[in-house]
CSV table of C-alpha atoms in Angstrom, one decimal:
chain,number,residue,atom,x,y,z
L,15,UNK,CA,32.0,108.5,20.5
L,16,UNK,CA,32.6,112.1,20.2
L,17,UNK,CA,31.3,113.6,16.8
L,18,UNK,CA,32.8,117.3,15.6
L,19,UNK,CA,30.4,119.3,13.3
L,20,UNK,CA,31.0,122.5,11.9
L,21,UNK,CA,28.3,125.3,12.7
L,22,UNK,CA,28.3,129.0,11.4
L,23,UNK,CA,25.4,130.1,13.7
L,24,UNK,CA,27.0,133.2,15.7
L,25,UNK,CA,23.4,134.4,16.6
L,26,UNK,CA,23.1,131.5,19.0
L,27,UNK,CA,23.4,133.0,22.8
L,28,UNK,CA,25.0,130.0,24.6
L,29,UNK,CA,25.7,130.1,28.3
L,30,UNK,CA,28.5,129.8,30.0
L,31,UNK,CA,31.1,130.8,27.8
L,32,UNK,CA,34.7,130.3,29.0
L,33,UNK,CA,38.2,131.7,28.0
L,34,UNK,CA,40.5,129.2,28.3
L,35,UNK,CA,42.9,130.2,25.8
L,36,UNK,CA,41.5,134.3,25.8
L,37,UNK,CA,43.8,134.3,22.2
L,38,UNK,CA,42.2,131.1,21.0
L,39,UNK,CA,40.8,131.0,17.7
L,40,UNK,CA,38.9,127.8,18.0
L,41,UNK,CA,35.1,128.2,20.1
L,42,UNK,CA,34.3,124.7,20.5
L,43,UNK,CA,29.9,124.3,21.3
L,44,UNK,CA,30.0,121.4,23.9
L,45,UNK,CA,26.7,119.9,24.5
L,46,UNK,CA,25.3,117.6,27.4
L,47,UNK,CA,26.7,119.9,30.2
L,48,UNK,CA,25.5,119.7,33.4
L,49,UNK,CA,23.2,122.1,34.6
L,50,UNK,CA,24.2,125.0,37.2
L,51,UNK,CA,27.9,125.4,35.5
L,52,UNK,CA,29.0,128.9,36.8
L,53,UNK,CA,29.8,131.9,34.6
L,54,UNK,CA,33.1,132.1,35.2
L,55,UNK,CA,35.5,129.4,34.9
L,56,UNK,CA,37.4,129.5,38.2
L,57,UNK,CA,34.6,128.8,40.0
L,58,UNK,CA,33.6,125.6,38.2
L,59,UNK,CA,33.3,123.0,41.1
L,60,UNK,CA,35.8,121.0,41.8
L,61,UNK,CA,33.6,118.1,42.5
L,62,UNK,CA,31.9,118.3,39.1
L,63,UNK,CA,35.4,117.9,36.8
L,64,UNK,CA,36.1,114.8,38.8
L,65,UNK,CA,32.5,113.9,38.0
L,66,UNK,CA,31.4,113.1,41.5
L,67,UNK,CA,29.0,116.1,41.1
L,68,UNK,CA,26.5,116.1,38.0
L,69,UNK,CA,23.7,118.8,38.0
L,70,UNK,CA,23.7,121.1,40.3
L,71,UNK,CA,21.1,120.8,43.7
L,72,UNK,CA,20.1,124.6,44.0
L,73,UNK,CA,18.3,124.2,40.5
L,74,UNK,CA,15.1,123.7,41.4
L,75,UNK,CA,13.4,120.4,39.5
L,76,UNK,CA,10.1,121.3,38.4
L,77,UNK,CA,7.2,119.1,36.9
L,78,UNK,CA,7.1,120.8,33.3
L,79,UNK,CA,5.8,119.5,29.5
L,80,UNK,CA,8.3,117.1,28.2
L,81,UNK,CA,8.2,119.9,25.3
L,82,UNK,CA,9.2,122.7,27.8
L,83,UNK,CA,11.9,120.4,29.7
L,84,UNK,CA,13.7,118.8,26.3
L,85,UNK,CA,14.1,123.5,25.6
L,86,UNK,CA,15.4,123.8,28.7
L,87,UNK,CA,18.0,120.8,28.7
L,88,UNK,CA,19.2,122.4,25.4
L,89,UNK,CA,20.0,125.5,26.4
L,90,UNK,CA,21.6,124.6,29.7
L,91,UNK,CA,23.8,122.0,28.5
L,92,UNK,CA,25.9,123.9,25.7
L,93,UNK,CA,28.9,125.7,26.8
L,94,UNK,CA,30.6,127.4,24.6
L,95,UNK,CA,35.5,126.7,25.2
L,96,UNK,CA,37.9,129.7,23.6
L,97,UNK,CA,40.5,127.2,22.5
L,98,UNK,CA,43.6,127.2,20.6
L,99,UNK,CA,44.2,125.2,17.4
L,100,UNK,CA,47.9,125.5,17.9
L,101,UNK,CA,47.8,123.5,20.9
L,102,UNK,CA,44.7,121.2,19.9
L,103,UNK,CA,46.8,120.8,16.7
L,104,UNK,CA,49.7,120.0,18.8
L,105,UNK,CA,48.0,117.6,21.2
L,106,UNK,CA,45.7,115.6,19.2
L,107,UNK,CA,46.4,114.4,15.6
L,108,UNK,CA,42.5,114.3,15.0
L,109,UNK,CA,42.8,117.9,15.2
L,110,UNK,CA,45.7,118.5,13.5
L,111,UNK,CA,44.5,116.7,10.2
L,112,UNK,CA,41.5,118.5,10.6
L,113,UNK,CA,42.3,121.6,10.5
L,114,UNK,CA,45.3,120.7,7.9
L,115,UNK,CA,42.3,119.8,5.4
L,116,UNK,CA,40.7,121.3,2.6
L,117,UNK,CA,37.3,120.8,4.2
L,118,UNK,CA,35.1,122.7,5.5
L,119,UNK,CA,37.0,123.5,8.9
L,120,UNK,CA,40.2,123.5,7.7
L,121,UNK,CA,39.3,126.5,4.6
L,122,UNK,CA,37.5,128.1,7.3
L,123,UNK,CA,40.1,128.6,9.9
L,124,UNK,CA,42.7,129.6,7.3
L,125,UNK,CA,40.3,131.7,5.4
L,126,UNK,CA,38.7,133.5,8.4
L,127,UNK,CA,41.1,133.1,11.3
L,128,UNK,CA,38.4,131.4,12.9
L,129,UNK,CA,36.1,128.4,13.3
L,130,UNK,CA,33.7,127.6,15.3
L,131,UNK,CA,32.9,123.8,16.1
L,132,UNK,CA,30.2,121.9,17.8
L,133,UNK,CA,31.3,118.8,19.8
L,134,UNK,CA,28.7,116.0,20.2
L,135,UNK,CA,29.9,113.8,23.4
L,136,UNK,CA,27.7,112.0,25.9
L,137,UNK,CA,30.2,113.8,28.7
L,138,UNK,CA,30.5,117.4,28.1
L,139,UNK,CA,32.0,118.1,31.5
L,140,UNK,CA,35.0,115.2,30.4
L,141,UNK,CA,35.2,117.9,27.0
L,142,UNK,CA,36.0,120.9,29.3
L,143,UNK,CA,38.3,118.3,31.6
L,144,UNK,CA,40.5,117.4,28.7
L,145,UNK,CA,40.6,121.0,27.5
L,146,UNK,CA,41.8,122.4,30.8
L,147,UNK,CA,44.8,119.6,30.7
L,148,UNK,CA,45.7,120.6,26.5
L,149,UNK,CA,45.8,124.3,27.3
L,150,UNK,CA,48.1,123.6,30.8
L,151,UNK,CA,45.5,125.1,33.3
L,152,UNK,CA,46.4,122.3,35.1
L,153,UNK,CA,45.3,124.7,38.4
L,154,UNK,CA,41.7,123.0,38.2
L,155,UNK,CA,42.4,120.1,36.9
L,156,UNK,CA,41.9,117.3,40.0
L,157,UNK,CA,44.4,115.1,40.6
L,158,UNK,CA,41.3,112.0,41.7
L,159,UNK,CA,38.6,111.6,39.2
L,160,UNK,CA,35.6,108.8,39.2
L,161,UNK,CA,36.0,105.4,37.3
L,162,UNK,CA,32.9,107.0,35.5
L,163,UNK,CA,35.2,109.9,34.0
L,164,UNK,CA,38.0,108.3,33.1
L,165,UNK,CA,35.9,106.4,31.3
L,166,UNK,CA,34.8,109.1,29.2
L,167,UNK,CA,38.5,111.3,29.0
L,168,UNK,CA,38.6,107.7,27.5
L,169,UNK,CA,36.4,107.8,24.7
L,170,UNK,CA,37.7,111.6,23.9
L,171,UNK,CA,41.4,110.4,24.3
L,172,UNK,CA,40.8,107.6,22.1
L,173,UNK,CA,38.9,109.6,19.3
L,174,UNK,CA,40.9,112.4,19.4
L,175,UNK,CA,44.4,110.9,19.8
L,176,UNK,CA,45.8,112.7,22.5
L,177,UNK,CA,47.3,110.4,24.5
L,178,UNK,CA,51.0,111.8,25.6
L,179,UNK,CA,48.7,114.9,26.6
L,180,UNK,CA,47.0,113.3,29.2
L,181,UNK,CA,49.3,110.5,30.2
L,182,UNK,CA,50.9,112.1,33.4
L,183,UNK,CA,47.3,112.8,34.7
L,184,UNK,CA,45.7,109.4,33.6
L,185,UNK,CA,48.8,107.6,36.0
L,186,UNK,CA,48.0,109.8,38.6
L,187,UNK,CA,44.2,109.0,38.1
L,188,UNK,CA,44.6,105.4,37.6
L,189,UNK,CA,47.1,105.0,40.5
L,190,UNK,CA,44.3,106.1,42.6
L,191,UNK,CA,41.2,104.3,41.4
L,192,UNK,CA,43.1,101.4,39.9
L,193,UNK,CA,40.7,98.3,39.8
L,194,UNK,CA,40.0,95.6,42.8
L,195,UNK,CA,39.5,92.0,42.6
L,196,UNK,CA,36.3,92.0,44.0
L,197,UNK,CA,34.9,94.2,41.3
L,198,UNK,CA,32.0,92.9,39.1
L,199,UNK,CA,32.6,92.0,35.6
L,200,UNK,CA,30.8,94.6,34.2
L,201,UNK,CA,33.3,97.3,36.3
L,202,UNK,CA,36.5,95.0,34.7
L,203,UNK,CA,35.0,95.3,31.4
L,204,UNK,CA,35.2,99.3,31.5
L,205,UNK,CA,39.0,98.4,32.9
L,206,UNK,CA,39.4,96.6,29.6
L,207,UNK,CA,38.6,99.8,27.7
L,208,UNK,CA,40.4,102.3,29.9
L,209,UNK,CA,43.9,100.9,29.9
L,210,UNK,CA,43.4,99.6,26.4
L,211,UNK,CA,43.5,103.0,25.7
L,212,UNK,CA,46.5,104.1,27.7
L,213,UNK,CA,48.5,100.9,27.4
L,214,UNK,CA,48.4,100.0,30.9
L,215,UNK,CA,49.5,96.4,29.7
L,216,UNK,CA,49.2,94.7,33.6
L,217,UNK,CA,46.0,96.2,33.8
L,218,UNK,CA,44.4,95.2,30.4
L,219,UNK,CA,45.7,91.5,30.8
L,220,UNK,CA,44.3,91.0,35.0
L,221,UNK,CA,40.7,92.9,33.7
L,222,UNK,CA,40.0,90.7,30.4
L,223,UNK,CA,40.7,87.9,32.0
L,224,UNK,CA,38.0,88.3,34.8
L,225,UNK,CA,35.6,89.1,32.2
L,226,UNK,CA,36.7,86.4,29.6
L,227,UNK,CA,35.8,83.8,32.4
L,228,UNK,CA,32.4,85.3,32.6
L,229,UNK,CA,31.9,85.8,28.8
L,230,UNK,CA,34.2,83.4,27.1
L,231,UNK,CA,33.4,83.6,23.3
L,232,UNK,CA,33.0,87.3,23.0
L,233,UNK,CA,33.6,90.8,25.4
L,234,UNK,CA,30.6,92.6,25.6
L,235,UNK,CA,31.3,96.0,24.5
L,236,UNK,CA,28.2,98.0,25.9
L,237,UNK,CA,28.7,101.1,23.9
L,238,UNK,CA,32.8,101.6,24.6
L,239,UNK,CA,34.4,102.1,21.5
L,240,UNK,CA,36.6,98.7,21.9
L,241,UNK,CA,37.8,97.2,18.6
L,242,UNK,CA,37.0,93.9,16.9
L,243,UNK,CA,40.4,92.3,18.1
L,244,UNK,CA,39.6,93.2,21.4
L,245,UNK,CA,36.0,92.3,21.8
L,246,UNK,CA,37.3,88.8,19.8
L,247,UNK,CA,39.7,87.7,22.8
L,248,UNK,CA,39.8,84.5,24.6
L,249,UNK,CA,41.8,82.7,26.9
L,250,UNK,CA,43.9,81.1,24.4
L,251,UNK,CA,44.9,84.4,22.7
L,252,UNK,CA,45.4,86.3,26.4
L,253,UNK,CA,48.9,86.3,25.5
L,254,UNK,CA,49.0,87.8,22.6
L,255,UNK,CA,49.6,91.8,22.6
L,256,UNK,CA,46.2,93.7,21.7
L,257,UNK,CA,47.4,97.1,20.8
């Protein structure tokens, strides 16, 4: 679950920082990025936004304290996104309330002009993904990302609410990793959560029922964010609508 936390700290040096709205008045600190991201944000591989790529090999792995390595992870895996609260505002609801408040983000941006905001996620790289696809630099945005992405533009899509942003990239995505019969039931039960989200309705019904034959009194949610209704499903309630 992604988890937005206001931070003041300008002093911090964070590395790479990228413009991708160079007017923006949002900077948004993404941790748990992959190691090796370049400095400049056209040359950001390919490879690693469809998350087939996840640190990069030329950084050499060396045996260090567990002290020494937990600094380094830190500083490699913040990146600091020059966004725009007009179009987060515009694309995700979460944002728009947010910034709509009287607390501490919303006085700030309309106070300073500014805010500055860290997001906690699992997938930073899926942070920088959905940013690309708000802000329309839909240049680098890949048109085949892994089952293991999606399922984390997922979790961001679902926390922040931006679903009509994405939804002509998630059918493109979908349409070419869409799920197999022979998959195992732990692979359906991330199909539950993906077109749960997106209301891929033939989808959602084919998946649950594979795993509903392996787990009939209760889905096993492993960590996705699937709700109550959803995880209570059986056979015998199939066809009712979940959303």
């Amino acid at each position: 679950m992604a988890d937005i936390k206001n931070t003041t700290d300008e002093s911090t040096n964070v590395n790479p920082s990228y413009e991708i709205d160079p007017d923006g008045d949002v900077t948004l600190v993404v941790n748990n990025i992959a190691r090796g991201l370049p400095a400049d944000l056209k040359d950001v591989p390919p490879d690693l936004l469809a998350g087939n790529e996840e640190l990069d090999e030329s950084t050499p792995m060396e045996e260090e304290s567990s002290e020494a390595t937990e600094d380094a992870d830190s500083t490699a895996r913040h990146l600091r996104l020059r966004v725009s609260s007009k179009q987060l505002s515009l694309a995700c609801p979460h944002f728009a309330r947010m910034f709509k408040s009287d607390l501490r983000e919303g006085t700030e941006l309309r106070n300073n002009g500014r805010v500055e905001l860290e997001v906690d996620q699992p997938c930073g790289t899926a942070v920088l993904l959905l940013m690309l696809v708000i802000h329309g630099r839909t240049r680098q945005v890949p048109r085949v990302v892994s089952k293991e992405m999606l399922i984390e533009i997922a979790v961001l899509v679902d926390y922040f609410e931006c679903y009509k942003a994405v939804e002509v990239f998630f059918d493109m995505w979908i349409t070419a990793i869409e799920p197999h019969p022979e998959e195992r039931v732990v692979e359906m039960r991330d199909w539950v959560f993906i077109s749960w989200v997106f209301s891929k309705k033939t989808i959602f019904e084919q998946t649950t029922l594979a795993v509903i034959r392996r787990y009939p009194t209760v889905i096993p949610a492993q960590g996705l964010p699937l709700p109550a209704r959803i995880l209570g499903l059986s056979l015998s309630h199939l066809s009712l609508h979940p959303y």
